[in-house]
mmCIF file of C-alpha atoms and ligand atoms in Angstrom:
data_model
loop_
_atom_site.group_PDB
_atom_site.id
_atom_site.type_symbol
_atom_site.label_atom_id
_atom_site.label_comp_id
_atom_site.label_asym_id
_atom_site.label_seq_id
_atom_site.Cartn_x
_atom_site.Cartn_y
_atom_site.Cartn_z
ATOM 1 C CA UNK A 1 0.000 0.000 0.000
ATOM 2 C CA UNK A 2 1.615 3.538 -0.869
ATOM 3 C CA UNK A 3 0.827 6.676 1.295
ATOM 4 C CA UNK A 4 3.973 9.145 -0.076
ATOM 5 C CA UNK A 5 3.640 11.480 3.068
ATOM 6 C CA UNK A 6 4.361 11.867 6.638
ATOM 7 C CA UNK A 7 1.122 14.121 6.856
ATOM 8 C CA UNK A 8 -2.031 14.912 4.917
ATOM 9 C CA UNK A 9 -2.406 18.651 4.278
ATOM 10 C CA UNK A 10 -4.427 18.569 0.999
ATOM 11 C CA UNK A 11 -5.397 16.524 -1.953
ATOM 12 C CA UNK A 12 -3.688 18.316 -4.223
ATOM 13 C CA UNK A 13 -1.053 16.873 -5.512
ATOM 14 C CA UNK A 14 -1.842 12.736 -4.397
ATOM 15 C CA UNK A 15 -2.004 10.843 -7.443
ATOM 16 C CA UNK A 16 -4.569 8.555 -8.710
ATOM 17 C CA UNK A 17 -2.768 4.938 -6.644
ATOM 18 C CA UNK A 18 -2.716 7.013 -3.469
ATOM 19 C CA UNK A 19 -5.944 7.568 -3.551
ATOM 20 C CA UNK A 20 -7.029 4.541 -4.537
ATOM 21 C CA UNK A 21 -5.344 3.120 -1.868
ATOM 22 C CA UNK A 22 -6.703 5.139 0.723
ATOM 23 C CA UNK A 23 -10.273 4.720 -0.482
ATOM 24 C CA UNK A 24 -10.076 1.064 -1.063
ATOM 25 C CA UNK A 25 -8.429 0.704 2.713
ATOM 26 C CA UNK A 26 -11.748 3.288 3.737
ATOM 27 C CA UNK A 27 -14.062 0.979 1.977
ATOM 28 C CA UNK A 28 -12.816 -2.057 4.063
ATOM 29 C CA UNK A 29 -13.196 0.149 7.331
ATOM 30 C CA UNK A 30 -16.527 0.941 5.956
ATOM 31 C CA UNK A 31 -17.652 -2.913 5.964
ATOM 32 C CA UNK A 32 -15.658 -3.449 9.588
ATOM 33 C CA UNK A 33 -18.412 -1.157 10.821
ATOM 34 C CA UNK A 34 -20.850 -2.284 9.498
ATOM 35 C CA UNK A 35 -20.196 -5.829 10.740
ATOM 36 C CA UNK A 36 -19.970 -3.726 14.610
ATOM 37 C CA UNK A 37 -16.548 -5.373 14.860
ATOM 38 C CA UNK A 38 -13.605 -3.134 16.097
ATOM 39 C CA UNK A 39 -9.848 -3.243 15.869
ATOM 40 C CA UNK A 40 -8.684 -1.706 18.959
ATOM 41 C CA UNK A 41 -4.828 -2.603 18.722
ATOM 42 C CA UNK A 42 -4.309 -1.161 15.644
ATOM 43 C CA UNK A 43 -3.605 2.854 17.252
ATOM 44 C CA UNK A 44 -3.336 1.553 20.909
ATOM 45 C CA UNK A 45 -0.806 3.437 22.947
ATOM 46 C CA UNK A 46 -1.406 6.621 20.205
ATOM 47 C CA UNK A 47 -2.349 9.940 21.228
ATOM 48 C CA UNK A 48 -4.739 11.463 18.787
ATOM 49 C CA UNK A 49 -5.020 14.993 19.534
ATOM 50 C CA UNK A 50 -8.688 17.258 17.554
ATOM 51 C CA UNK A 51 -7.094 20.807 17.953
ATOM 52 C CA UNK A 52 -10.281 22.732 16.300
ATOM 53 C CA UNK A 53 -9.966 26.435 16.109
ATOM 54 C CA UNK A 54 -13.336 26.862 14.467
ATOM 55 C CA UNK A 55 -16.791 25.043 14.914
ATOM 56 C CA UNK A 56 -17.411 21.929 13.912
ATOM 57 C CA UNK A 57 -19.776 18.844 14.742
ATOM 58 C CA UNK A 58 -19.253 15.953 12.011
ATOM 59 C CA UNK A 59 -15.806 16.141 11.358
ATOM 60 C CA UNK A 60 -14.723 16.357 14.694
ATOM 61 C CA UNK A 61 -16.954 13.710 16.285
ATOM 62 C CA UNK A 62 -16.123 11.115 13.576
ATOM 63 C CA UNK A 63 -12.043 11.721 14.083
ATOM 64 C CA UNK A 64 -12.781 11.070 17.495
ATOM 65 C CA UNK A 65 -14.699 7.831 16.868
ATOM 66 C CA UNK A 66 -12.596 6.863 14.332
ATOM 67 C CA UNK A 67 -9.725 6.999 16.446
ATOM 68 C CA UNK A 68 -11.313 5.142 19.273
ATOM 69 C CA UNK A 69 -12.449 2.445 16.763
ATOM 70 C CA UNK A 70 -9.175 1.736 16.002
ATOM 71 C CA UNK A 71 -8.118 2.332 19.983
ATOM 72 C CA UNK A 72 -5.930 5.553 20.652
ATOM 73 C CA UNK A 73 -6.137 7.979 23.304
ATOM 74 C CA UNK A 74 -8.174 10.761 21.763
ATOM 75 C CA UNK A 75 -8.247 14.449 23.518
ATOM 76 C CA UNK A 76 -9.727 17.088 22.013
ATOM 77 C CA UNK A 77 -9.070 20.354 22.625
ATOM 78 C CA UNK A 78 -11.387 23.700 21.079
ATOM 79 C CA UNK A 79 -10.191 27.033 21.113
ATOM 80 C CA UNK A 80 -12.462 27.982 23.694
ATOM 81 C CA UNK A 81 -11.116 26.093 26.449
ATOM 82 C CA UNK A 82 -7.156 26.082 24.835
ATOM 83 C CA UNK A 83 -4.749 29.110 25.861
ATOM 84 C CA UNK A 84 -5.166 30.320 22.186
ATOM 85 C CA UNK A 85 -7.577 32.603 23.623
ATOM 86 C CA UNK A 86 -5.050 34.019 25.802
ATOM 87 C CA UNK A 87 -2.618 35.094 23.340
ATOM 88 C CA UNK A 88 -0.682 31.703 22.699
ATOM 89 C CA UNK A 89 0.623 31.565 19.036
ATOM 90 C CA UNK A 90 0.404 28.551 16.787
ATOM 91 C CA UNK A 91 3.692 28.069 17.089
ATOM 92 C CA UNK A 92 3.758 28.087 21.006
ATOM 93 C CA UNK A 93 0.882 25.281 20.896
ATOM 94 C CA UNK A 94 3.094 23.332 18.871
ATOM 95 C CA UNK A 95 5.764 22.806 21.501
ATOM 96 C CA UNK A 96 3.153 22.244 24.240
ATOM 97 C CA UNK A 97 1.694 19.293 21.832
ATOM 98 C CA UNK A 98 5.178 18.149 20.934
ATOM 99 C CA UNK A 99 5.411 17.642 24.958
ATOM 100 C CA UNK A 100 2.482 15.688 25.313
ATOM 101 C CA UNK A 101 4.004 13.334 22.520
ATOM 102 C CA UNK A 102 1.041 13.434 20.746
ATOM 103 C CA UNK A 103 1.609 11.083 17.471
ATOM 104 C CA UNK A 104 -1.764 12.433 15.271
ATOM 105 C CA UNK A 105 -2.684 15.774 15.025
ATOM 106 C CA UNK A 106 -5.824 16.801 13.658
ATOM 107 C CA UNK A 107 -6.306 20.372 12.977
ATOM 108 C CA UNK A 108 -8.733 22.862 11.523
ATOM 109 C CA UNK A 109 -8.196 26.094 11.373
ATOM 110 C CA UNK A 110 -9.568 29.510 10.048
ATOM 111 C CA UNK A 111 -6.385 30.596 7.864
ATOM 112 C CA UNK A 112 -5.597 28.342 4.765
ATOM 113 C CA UNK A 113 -2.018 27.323 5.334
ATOM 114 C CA UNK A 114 -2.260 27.010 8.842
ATOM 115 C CA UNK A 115 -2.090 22.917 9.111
ATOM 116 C CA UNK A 116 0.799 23.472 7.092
ATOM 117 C CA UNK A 117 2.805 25.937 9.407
ATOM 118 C CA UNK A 118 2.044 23.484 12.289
ATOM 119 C CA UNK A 119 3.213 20.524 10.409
ATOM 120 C CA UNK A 120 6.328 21.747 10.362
ATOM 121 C CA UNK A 121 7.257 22.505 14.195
ATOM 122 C CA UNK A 122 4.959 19.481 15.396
ATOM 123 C CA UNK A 123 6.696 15.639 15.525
ATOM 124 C CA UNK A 124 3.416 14.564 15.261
ATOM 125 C CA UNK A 125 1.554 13.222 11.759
ATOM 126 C CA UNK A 126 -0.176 16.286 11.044
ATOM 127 C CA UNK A 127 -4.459 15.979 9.120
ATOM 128 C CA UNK A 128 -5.588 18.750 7.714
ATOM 129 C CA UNK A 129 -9.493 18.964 8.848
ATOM 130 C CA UNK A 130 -10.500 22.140 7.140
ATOM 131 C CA UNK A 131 -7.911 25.470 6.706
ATOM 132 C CA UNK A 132 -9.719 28.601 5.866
ATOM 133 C CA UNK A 133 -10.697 28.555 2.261
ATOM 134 C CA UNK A 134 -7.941 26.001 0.907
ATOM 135 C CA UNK A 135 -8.753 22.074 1.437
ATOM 136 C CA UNK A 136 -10.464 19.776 3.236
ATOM 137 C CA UNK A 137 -9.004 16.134 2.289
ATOM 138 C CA UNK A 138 -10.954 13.726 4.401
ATOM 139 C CA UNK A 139 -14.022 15.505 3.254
ATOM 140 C CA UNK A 140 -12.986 14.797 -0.295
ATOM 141 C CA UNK A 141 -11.844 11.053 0.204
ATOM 142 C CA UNK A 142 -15.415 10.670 2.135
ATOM 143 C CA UNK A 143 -17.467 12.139 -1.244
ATOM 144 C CA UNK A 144 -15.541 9.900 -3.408
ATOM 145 C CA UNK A 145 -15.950 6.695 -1.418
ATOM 146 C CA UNK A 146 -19.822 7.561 -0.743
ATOM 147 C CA UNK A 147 -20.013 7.885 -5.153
ATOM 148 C CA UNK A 148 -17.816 4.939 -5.758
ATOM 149 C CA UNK A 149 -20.306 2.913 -3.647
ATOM 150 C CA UNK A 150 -23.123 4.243 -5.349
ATOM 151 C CA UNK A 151 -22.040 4.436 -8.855
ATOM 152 C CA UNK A 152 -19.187 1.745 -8.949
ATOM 153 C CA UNK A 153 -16.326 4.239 -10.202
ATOM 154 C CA UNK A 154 -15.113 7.303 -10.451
ATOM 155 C CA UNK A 155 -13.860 7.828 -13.900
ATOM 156 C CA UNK A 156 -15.923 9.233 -16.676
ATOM 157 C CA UNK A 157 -19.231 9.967 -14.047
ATOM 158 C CA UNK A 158 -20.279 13.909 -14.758
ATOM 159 C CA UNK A 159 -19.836 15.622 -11.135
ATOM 160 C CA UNK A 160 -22.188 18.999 -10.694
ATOM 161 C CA UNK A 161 -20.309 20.663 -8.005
ATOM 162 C CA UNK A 162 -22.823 23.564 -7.029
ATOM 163 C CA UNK A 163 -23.463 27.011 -4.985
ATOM 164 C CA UNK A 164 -20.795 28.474 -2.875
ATOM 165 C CA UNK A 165 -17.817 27.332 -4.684
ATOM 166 C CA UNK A 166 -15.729 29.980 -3.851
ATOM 167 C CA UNK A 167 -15.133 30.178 -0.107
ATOM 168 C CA UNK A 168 -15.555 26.228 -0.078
ATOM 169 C CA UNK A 169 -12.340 24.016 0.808
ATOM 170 C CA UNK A 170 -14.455 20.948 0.370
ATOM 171 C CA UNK A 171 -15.160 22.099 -3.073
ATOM 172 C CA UNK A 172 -11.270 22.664 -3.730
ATOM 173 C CA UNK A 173 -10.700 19.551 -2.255
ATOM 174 C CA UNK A 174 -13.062 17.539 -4.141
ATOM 175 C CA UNK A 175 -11.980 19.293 -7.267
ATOM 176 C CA UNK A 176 -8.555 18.043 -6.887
ATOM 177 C CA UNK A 177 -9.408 14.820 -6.190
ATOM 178 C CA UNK A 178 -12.178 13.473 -8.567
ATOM 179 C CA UNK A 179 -10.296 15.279 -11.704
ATOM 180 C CA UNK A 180 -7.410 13.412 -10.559
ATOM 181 C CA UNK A 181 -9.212 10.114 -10.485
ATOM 182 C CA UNK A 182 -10.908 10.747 -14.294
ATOM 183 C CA UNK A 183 -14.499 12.368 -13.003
ATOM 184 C CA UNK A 184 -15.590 15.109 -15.445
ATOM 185 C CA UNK A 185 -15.911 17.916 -13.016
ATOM 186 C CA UNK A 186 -18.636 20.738 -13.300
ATOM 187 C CA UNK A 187 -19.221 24.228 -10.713
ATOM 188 C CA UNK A 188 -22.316 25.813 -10.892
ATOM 189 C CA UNK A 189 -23.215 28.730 -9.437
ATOM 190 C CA UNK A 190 -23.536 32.626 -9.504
ATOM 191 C CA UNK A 191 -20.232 34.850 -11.127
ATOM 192 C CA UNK A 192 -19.681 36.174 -7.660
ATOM 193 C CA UNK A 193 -19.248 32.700 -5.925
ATOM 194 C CA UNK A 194 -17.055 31.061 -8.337
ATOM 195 C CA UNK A 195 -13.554 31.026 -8.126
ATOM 196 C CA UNK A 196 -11.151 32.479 -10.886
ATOM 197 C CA UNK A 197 -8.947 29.554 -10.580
ATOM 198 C CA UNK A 198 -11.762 27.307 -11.645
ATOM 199 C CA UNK A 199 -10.474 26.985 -15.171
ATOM 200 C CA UNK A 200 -7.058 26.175 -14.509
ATOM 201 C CA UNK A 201 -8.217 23.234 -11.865
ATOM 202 C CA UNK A 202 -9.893 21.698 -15.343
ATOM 203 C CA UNK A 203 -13.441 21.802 -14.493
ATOM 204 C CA UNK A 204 -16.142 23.689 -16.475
ATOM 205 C CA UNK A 205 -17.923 26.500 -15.570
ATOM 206 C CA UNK A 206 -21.830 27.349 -15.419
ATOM 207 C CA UNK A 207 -23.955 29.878 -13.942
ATOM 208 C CA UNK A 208 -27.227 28.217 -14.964
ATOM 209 C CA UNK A 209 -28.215 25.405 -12.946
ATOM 210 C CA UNK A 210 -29.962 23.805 -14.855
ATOM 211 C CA UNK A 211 -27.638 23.333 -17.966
ATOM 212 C CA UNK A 212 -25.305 22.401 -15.288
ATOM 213 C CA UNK A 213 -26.877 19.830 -14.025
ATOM 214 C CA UNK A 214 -28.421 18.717 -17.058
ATOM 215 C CA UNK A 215 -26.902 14.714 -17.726
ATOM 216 C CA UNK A 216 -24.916 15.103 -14.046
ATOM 217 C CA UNK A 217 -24.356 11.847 -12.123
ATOM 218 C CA UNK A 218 -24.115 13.303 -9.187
ATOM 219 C CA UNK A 219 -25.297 16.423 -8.055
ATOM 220 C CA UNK A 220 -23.112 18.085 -4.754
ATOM 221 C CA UNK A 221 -24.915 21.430 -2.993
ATOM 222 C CA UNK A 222 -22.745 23.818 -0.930
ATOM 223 C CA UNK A 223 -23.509 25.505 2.132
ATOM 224 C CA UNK A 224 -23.744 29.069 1.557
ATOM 225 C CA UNK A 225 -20.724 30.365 3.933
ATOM 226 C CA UNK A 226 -22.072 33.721 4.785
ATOM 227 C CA UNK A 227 -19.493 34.312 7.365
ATOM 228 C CA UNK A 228 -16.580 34.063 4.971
ATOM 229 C CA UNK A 229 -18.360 36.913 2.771
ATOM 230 C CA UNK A 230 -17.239 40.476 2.859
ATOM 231 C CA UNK A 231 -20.502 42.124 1.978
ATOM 232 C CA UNK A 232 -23.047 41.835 -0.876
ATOM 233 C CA UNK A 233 -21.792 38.878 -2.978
ATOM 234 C CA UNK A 234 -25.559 37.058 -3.058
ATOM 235 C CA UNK A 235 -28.781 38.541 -3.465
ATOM 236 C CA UNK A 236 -31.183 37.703 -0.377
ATOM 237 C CA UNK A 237 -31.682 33.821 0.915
ATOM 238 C CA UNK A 238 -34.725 33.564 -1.297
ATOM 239 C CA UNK A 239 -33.366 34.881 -4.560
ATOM 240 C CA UNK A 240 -30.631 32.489 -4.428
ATOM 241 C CA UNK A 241 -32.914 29.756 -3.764
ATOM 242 C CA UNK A 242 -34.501 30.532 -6.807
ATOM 243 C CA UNK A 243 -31.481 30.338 -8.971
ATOM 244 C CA UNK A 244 -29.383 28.299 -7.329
ATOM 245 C CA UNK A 245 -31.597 26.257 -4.674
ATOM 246 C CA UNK A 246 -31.909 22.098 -5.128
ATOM 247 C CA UNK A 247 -34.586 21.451 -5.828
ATOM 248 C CA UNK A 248 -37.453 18.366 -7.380
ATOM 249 C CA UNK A 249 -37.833 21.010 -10.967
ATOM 250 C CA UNK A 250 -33.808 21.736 -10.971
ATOM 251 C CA UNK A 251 -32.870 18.271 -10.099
ATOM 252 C CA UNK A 252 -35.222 16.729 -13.041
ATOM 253 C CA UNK A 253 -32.198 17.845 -15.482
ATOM 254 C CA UNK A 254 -29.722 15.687 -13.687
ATOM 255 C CA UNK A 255 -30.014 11.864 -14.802
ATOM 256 C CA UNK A 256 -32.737 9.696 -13.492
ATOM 257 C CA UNK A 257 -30.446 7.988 -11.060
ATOM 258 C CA UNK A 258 -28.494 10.904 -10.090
ATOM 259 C CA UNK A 259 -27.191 11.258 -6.005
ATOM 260 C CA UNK A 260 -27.778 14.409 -4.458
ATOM 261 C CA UNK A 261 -24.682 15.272 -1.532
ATOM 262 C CA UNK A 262 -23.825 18.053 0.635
ATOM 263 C CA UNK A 263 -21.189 17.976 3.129
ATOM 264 C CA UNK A 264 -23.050 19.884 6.203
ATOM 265 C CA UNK A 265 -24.599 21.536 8.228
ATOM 266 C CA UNK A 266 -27.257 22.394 5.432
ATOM 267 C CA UNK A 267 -29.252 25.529 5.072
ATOM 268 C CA UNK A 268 -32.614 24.272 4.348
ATOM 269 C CA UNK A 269 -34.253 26.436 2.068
ATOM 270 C CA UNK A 270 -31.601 27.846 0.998
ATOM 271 C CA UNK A 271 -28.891 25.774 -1.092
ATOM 272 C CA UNK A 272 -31.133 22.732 -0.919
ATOM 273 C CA UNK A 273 -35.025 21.992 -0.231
ATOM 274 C CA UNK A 274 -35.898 19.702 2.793
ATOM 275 C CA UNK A 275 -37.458 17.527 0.353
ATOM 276 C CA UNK A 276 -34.899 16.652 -1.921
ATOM 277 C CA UNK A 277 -32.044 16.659 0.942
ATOM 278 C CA UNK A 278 -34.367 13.709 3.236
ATOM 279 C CA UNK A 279 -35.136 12.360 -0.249
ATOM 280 C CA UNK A 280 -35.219 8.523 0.292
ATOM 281 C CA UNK A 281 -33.894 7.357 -2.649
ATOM 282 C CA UNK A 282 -31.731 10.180 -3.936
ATOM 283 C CA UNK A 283 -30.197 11.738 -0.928
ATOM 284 C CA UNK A 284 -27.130 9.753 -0.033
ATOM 285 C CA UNK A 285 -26.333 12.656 2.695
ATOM 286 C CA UNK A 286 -26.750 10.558 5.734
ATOM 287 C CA UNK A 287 -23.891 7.835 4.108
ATOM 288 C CA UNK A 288 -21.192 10.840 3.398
ATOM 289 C CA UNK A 289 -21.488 10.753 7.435
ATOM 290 C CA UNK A 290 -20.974 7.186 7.999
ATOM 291 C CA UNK A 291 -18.554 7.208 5.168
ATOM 292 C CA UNK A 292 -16.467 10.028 6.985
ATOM 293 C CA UNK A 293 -15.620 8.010 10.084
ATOM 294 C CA UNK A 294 -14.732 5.065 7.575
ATOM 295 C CA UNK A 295 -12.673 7.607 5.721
ATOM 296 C CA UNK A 296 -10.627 8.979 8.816
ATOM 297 C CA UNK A 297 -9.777 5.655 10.037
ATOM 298 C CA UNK A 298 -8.039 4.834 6.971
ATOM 299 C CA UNK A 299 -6.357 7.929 6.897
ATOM 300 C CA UNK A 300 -5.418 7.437 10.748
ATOM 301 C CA UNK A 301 -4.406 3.742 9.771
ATOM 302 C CA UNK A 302 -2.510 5.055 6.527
ATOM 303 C CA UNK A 303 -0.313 7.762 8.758
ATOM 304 C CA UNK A 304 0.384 5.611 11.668
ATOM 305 C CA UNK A 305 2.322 2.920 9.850
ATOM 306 C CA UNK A 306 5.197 5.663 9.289
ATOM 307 C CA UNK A 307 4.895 6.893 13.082
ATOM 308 C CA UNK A 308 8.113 5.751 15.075
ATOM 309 C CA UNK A 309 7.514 3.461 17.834
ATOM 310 C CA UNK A 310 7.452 4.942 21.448
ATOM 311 C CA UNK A 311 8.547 8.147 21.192
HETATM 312 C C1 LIG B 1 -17.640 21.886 5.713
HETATM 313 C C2 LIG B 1 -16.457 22.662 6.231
HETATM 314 O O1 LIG B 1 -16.332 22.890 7.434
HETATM 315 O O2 LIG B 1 -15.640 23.016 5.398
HETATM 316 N N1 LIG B 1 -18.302 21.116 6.659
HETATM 317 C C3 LIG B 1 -17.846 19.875 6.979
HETATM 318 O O3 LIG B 1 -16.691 19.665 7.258
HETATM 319 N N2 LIG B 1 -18.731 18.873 6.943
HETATM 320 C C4 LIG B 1 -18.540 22.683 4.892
HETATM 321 C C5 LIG B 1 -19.202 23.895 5.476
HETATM 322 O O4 LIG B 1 -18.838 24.410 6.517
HETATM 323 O O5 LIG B 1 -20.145 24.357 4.826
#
């Protein structure tokens, strides 16, 4: 199995057996748990450490059951109760974590680049859970292993990647990674919200929803990320509903059997209806959840087998 790095900071730049690797190992965890066995010896004696800087409910629950799944000692520390708030640099909480010997960091962070920084003053194996507006890898590796299940590959399925593109690391993320493994990548959404680099990342580029969904395999919505805008870059909540909202008329362009995903939390009503997202049949949104602890333990599993012994 091949894993080139010590840490995972971002898709970008993994190729195609990497991540086939990882999701294939992700797919076994994904069966483990579904069986309710465990494998508590794989991570025992490892300190897995959730340093979250900003909010967070899914991804930091299912790093901390993933690493208890696979049996290290997981602490997790928010910025509210951490000494961040009283003036303590990145860099400072770096050498307090060295001390602890924690072996897996987990960190998310406001600033893009900030898992980075940290990755290089911290011995530990360093996962990048979200920076700012850059990448969110697990995210990405969950999204792919949730459409592999559904639609058996990856390569050749038309991906409709749509609303809030630009202040969305799962969207960078998920760029990266399903051009990489041979997806044909679309972003849909308004002029304001897409990115410049867009082009460059080989995807195409619509502002019409439904020619960009029309003949789309799968069909991902975007939260609306209000609190990374600087002032009027949508119109109000209901306009962009219109527009840009999932839902049954909009979603009647994509192909019959089409999966409808969204990474969380949701704004009903806004990006998606309620109907479509608890759609029985076409909403696979509940799986990307039970996908992501699947995903993190084979990223947790993946890192670990280059961590020295006892340090
Ligand atoms: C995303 C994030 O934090 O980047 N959420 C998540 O990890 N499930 C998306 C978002 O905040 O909209």
């Amino acid at each position: 199995m091949t894993y080139p790095r010590k840490h995972l900071l971002a898709i970008e730049g993994l190729e195609p057996p990497h991540l086939a690797d990882l999701l294939d190992l992700a797919e076994s965890y994904a069966l483990l748990n579904r069986s309710g066995k465990t494998q508590r010896d794989l991570l025992k004696g490892r300190t897995l450490i959730n340093l979250f800087f900003e909010d967070s409910t899914r991804t930091r629950t299912s790093f901390e059951l993933a690493g208890k799944r696979l049996g290290a000692d997981v602490i997790n520390m928010s910025v509210s109760t951490s000494s961040v708030n009283k003036g303590e640099t990145l860099l400072d909480t770096a050498s307090t974590l060295n001390a602890m010997h924690c072996d897996l960091l987990v960190v998310r962070h406001g600033q893009s680049g900030a898992p980075s920084l940290l990755s290089q003053k911290v011995d530990a194996a360093v996962i990048n859970a979200g920076d700012g507006t850059h990448e969110h890898p697990t995210q990405a590796l969950l999204d792919a292993l949730t459409i592999r299940r559904h639609k058996g590959r990856l390569e050749g399925l038309v991906v409709a990647i749509c609303g809030d593109i630009a202040h969305s690391r799962v969207a960078r993320s998920n760029m990266h990674l399903l051009t990489t493994m041979g997806s044909r990548v679309r972003v849909v959404g308004p002029p304001t919200l897409i990115p410049a680099e867009s082009a460059r990342l080989g995807v195409e580029v619509f502002h019409d929803m439904k020619a960009g969904l029309a003949g789309a395999d799968v069909v991902m919505m975007l939260r609306l990320q209000r609190e990374r805008m600087s002032g009027g870059m949508v119109p109000s909540a209901r306009e962009f509903f219109r527009f840009y909202g999932l839902d049954a008329e909009k979603l009647a362009h994509a192909k019959p059997d089409s999966i409808v995903m969204h990474p969380g939390p949701m704004n009903r009503g806004v990006e998606i209806d309620s109907a479509i997202a608890d759609h029985l049949t076409r909403s696979v949104i509940g799986e990307q959840v039970e996908m992501g602890v699947a995903c993190r333990m084979a990223v947790l599993d993946m890192l670990s087998r280059q961590l020295p012994r006892n340090r």
